[in-house]
Amino acid sequence: MVQQETIEQLKKLVAECLGAKLSAEQLDPDLPLMEAGLNLDSLALVNLIAAVEKEFAVEFGEGMLNLEVFANLRSLASAIIALRGAAQSQC
Amino acid sequence: MRISLETLPATRLPGRVLSDGRLTLEWSLAREPLRILDTFLTESGVVPHDPVALECPNSVPGALTLLALLSRGATVALLPLPGRMDLAQPPPRFLRQLLRVRSPHLAGPPSSLLEPATFLEVQPIQGHRPLPVDSPLRRGRLLLRTSGSLGTPKLVVHTHERLLDNARNAVERLGLDASDRVLLPVPAAHMFGLGAALLPALLVGASVELIEGTNLLRYLEHERKFRPTVSFLTPNLCAMLLRPRSTTVHYRHIVVAGDKLPPEAFEQTEAIFRRVLTLYGSTELGVICAMAAAEATASRRTTVGRPLPGVGLRLAARAETAALAGDCGELLCAHPFGFAGYVDDDGVPLSTEDTIADKWYKTRDLARLHPDGSLEILGRSDHATKRDGRLVMLSEVERALCRLPGVERAAVVLRGETSRGREMIAFVAIGAGDGAPADAMTLRTGCHDLLPAFAIPDEIRPTAALPMLASGKVDRLALFALAGVADAGRITAPHEQETHGPARDD
């Protein structure tokens, strides 16, 4: 299922952005990315956005750069799938 | 003049708000929450003649608590929120209580401005040692920690009156007026956010929105909803915000302080924010220089504008800048609204003889004064050295290192003497890479493309992360220790190190 694969890929990216303080397996897809959960700092967040855009070949427009999309890995995966779907339908 | 509700024009003008994205307080309605806060403080045993510490996030409850304390004429030490890593320093012992305002991002029931217990906790400070009864430090002071990147941190003491005068002095130059909507993504608990942004905004009657835990997403969300006319940023925040943007026509200008904004970024930044005004200040002196909104000269990209009214600037000759064009040296500043002195964690005054000579404060920044009176900051004097007879700014070396693939952060420290000058050790934090190799050899090779030979570090140490201070700055003292600087715990004044060689083992 595309959602699950995307989540697994995201776990690896986040683990890298966190400087391997957590292993990818330990990441819960429903854990908040911000203070209440993973507590990504400003730099880690910017790195994650850049890494996701590169890895998945998508671009987050301003409308997608919000706390709902980046609430947790599950919501982020859904957003990525939506962006890729939209991109493909334009071909 | 005391800081109180009556002195703040915002409270008399309709429609002015203090907000943080969750809570919005109309200033004209602030009297009641402030009265309730004052009662809560009294009932919690907080009395106006006992100094307190305040952990204050960028939130409406945080700002109101600060205002309530200032209105009582209390002495307040503003302390950073507990950091994400390592141990917080215990609060200074001459303070009686620690007032902790809850971060707006922590889970839990929402805060109500009418119930201070929902956002404010008063804790007695362990090992409290009261000041002498007649100590002037007991009332009317605001204390800030220095960033203390070298040596032991100390508290900078400001009187409420001078702090307000300092803020008032900046209002006109920063072009703030009552119609402004000021966005504050930088901490109000540090001098930039407090002295250059929050206090001037309140003095002029502008609306203010505070952001706690600023990151790209939060900033954009606040910006969308609040539509600020002015925002106060650091160069790092600017860089973060340089993305393709939709309309941002509500901005009149942004005010940027901190390290230099790279000249390449200037045009891009102004395309988004209309105008960039650079500002230079310090925890000790508040706002020193600022660019005027109307200024149109080319020097806007490289200078921090002219000194504020009443502020005097002078340069002391230094070996490092002797060969540079123009009027250069170490910057000295005489400021009418500067700090009252330093104290240690027992409230004992510390000598200022290393920092002030005959009312001229040593900023320890190397600078150039332009013929039109504007100031260009070259860098910290303890971040500069001569190598092969040439001036090297460590910040330039650090910037070059950061451009190499895989490099997230870099810090260069000086250690010992070589035949070429001081030895430079570069600590380089390697981030999540594209798999690009980032070992010392590769980094050194990369340096040769970016830096002249005399500026290449003698040693490059890749590492997972740089030691950081709670202020977000690199902990250079820890780096000295890692570099094996002799007697790192007893760092002498930077200029002594330069002229007398490495610290001695006395």
PDB file of N, CA, C and O in Angstrom, chain B residues 270-299:
ATOM      1  N   GLU B 270      14.544  41.532   0.166  1.00  0.00           N
ATOM      2  CA  GLU B 270      13.734  42.733  -0.049  1.00  0.00           C
ATOM      3  C   GLU B 270      12.620  42.476  -1.055  1.00  0.00           C
ATOM      4  O   GLU B 270      11.585  43.149  -1.034  1.00  0.00           O
ATOM      5  N   ALA B 271      12.801  41.513  -1.941  1.00  0.00           N
ATOM      6  CA  ALA B 271      11.732  41.176  -2.877  1.00  0.00           C
ATOM      7  C   ALA B 271      10.529  40.630  -2.112  1.00  0.00           C
ATOM      8  O   ALA B 271       9.387  40.828  -2.518  1.00  0.00           O
ATOM      9  N   ILE B 272      10.768  39.967  -0.995  1.00  0.00           N
ATOM     10  CA  ILE B 272       9.671  39.408  -0.223  1.00  0.00           C
ATOM     11  C   ILE B 272       9.146  40.394   0.811  1.00  0.00           C
ATOM     12  O   ILE B 272       7.937  40.562   0.985  1.00  0.00           O
ATOM     13  N   PHE B 273      10.061  41.064   1.511  1.00  0.00           N
ATOM     14  CA  PHE B 273       9.658  41.871   2.661  1.00  0.00           C
ATOM     15  C   PHE B 273       9.680  43.366   2.390  1.00  0.00           C
ATOM     16  O   PHE B 273       9.512  44.173   3.309  1.00  0.00           O
ATOM     17  N   ARG B 274       9.885  43.743   1.152  1.00  0.00           N
ATOM     18  CA  ARG B 274       9.908  45.127   0.683  1.00  0.00           C
ATOM     19  C   ARG B 274      11.162  45.873   1.114  1.00  0.00           C
ATOM     20  O   ARG B 274      11.796  46.527   0.318  1.00  0.00           O
ATOM     21  N   ARG B 275      11.509  45.823   2.391  1.00  0.00           N
ATOM     22  CA  ARG B 275      12.656  46.596   2.848  1.00  0.00           C
ATOM     23  C   ARG B 275      13.322  45.858   4.004  1.00  0.00           C
ATOM     24  O   ARG B 275      12.626  45.302   4.859  1.00  0.00           O
ATOM     25  N   VAL B 276      14.652  45.835   4.027  1.00  0.00           N
ATOM     26  CA  VAL B 276      15.373  45.265   5.152  1.00  0.00           C
ATOM     27  C   VAL B 276      16.062  46.396   5.906  1.00  0.00           C
ATOM     28  O   VAL B 276      16.830  47.149   5.324  1.00  0.00           O
ATOM     29  N   LEU B 277      15.762  46.516   7.193  1.00  0.00           N
ATOM     30  CA  LEU B 277      16.479  47.479   8.027  1.00  0.00           C
ATOM     31  C   LEU B 277      17.387  46.693   8.966  1.00  0.00           C
ATOM     32  O   LEU B 277      16.915  45.867   9.742  1.00  0.00           O
ATOM     33  N   THR B 278      18.683  46.940   8.871  1.00  0.00           N
ATOM     34  CA  THR B 278      19.597  46.246   9.763  1.00  0.00           C
ATOM     35  C   THR B 278      19.718  47.032  11.066  1.00  0.00           C
ATOM     36  O   THR B 278      19.563  48.253  11.089  1.00  0.00           O
ATOM     37  N   LEU B 279      19.986  46.311  12.133  1.00  0.00           N
ATOM     38  CA  LEU B 279      20.061  46.905  13.457  1.00  0.00           C
ATOM     39  C   LEU B 279      21.248  46.295  14.197  1.00  0.00           C
ATOM     40  O   LEU B 279      21.568  45.122  14.012  1.00  0.00           O
ATOM     41  N   TYR B 280      21.885  47.095  15.012  1.00  0.00           N
ATOM     42  CA  TYR B 280      23.027  46.610  15.804  1.00  0.00           C
ATOM     43  C   TYR B 280      22.809  47.023  17.239  1.00  0.00           C
ATOM     44  O   TYR B 280      22.493  48.188  17.530  1.00  0.00           O
ATOM     45  N   GLY B 281      22.956  46.068  18.133  1.00  0.00           N
ATOM     46  CA  GLY B 281      22.775  46.382  19.542  1.00  0.00           C
ATOM     47  C   GLY B 281      23.461  45.340  20.385  1.00  0.00           C
ATOM     48  O   GLY B 281      24.150  44.465  19.863  1.00  0.00           O
ATOM     49  N   SER B 282      23.285  45.440  21.688  1.00  0.00           N
ATOM     50  CA  SER B 282      23.869  44.437  22.575  1.00  0.00           C
ATOM     51  C   SER B 282      23.013  44.334  23.830  1.00  0.00           C
ATOM     52  O   SER B 282      22.205  45.217  24.120  1.00  0.00           O
ATOM     53  N   THR B 283      23.202  43.252  24.554  1.00  0.00           N
ATOM     54  CA  THR B 283      22.468  43.059  25.795  1.00  0.00           C
ATOM     55  C   THR B 283      22.763  44.189  26.771  1.00  0.00           C
ATOM     56  O   THR B 283      21.884  44.618  27.510  1.00  0.00           O
ATOM     57  N   GLU B 284      23.983  44.703  26.744  1.00  0.00           N
ATOM     58  CA  GLU B 284      24.375  45.769  27.660  1.00  0.00           C
ATOM     59  C   GLU B 284      23.850  47.134  27.249  1.00  0.00           C
ATOM     60  O   GLU B 284      23.477  47.944  28.080  1.00  0.00           O
ATOM     61  N   LEU B 285      23.831  47.408  25.953  1.00  0.00           N
ATOM     62  CA  LEU B 285      23.522  48.767  25.515  1.00  0.00           C
ATOM     63  C   LEU B 285      22.194  48.906  24.783  1.00  0.00           C
ATOM     64  O   LEU B 285      21.848  49.993  24.335  1.00  0.00           O
ATOM     65  N   GLY B 286      21.453  47.830  24.646  1.00  0.00           N
ATOM     66  CA  GLY B 286      20.200  47.951  23.907  1.00  0.00           C
ATOM     67  C   GLY B 286      20.483  48.247  22.443  1.00  0.00           C
ATOM     68  O   GLY B 286      21.424  47.713  21.870  1.00  0.00           O
ATOM     69  N   VAL B 287      19.670  49.149  21.848  1.00  0.00           N
ATOM     70  CA  VAL B 287      19.844  49.448  20.429  1.00  0.00           C
ATOM     71  C   VAL B 287      20.913  50.522  20.258  1.00  0.00           C
ATOM     72  O   VAL B 287      20.831  51.592  20.854  1.00  0.00           O
ATOM     73  N   ILE B 288      21.919  50.235  19.446  1.00  0.00           N
ATOM     74  CA  ILE B 288      23.051  51.144  19.234  1.00  0.00           C
ATOM     75  C   ILE B 288      22.915  51.868  17.892  1.00  0.00           C
ATOM     76  O   ILE B 288      22.974  53.087  17.812  1.00  0.00           O
ATOM     77  N   CYS B 289      22.771  51.099  16.834  1.00  0.00           N
ATOM     78  CA  CYS B 289      22.626  51.669  15.490  1.00  0.00           C
ATOM     79  C   CYS B 289      21.453  51.013  14.789  1.00  0.00           C
ATOM     80  O   CYS B 289      21.127  49.862  15.062  1.00  0.00           O
ATOM     81  N   ALA B 290      20.850  51.723  13.869  1.00  0.00           N
ATOM     82  CA  ALA B 290      19.837  51.096  13.025  1.00  0.00           C
ATOM     83  C   ALA B 290      19.735  51.867  11.722  1.00  0.00           C
ATOM     84  O   ALA B 290      19.919  53.088  11.682  1.00  0.00           O
ATOM     85  N   MET B 291      19.453  51.136  10.673  1.00  0.00           N
ATOM     86  CA  MET B 291      19.239  51.744   9.363  1.00  0.00           C
ATOM     87  C   MET B 291      17.909  52.484   9.396  1.00  0.00           C
ATOM     88  O   MET B 291      16.939  52.015   9.979  1.00  0.00           O
ATOM     89  N   ALA B 292      17.846  53.652   8.755  1.00  0.00           N
ATOM     90  CA  ALA B 292      16.575  54.363   8.661  1.00  0.00           C
ATOM     91  C   ALA B 292      15.796  53.840   7.465  1.00  0.00           C
ATOM     92  O   ALA B 292      16.367  53.483   6.444  1.00  0.00           O
ATOM     93  N   ALA B 293      14.481  53.805   7.613  1.00  0.00           N
ATOM     94  CA  ALA B 293      13.635  53.260   6.552  1.00  0.00           C
ATOM     95  C   ALA B 293      13.828  54.006   5.242  1.00  0.00           C
ATOM     96  O   ALA B 293      13.767  53.425   4.161  1.00  0.00           O
ATOM     97  N   ALA B 294      14.101  55.304   5.333  1.00  0.00           N
ATOM     98  CA  ALA B 294      14.195  56.113   4.124  1.00  0.00           C
ATOM     99  C   ALA B 294      15.558  56.035   3.452  1.00  0.00           C
ATOM    100  O   ALA B 294      15.736  56.514   2.342  1.00  0.00           O
ATOM    101  N   GLU B 295      16.507  55.426   4.111  1.00  0.00           N
ATOM    102  CA  GLU B 295      17.881  55.375   3.606  1.00  0.00           C
ATOM    103  C   GLU B 295      17.948  54.647   2.271  1.00  0.00           C
ATOM    104  O   GLU B 295      17.433  53.541   2.127  1.00  0.00           O
ATOM    105  N   ALA B 296      18.601  55.267   1.308  1.00  0.00           N
ATOM    106  CA  ALA B 296      18.608  54.651  -0.016  1.00  0.00           C
ATOM    107  C   ALA B 296      19.993  54.349  -0.553  1.00  0.00           C
ATOM    108  O   ALA B 296      20.136  53.841  -1.647  1.00  0.00           O
ATOM    109  N   THR B 297      21.024  54.633   0.215  1.00  0.00           N
ATOM    110  CA  THR B 297      22.376  54.469  -0.316  1.00  0.00           C
ATOM    111  C   THR B 297      22.769  52.997  -0.438  1.00  0.00           C
ATOM    112  O   THR B 297      22.179  52.128   0.166  1.00  0.00           O
ATOM    113  N   ALA B 298      23.819  52.770  -1.241  1.00  0.00           N
ATOM    114  CA  ALA B 298      24.305  51.413  -1.478  1.00  0.00           C
ATOM    115  C   ALA B 298      24.819  50.763  -0.203  1.00  0.00           C
ATOM    116  O   ALA B 298      24.827  49.546  -0.076  1.00  0.00           O
ATOM    117  N   SER B 299      25.223  51.583   0.759  1.00  0.00           N
ATOM    118  CA  SER B 299      25.789  51.017   1.979  1.00  0.00           C
ATOM    119  C   SER B 299      24.754  50.246   2.791  1.00  0.00           C
ATOM    120  O   SER B 299      25.081  49.606   3.771  1.00  0.00           O
TER     121      SER B 299
END
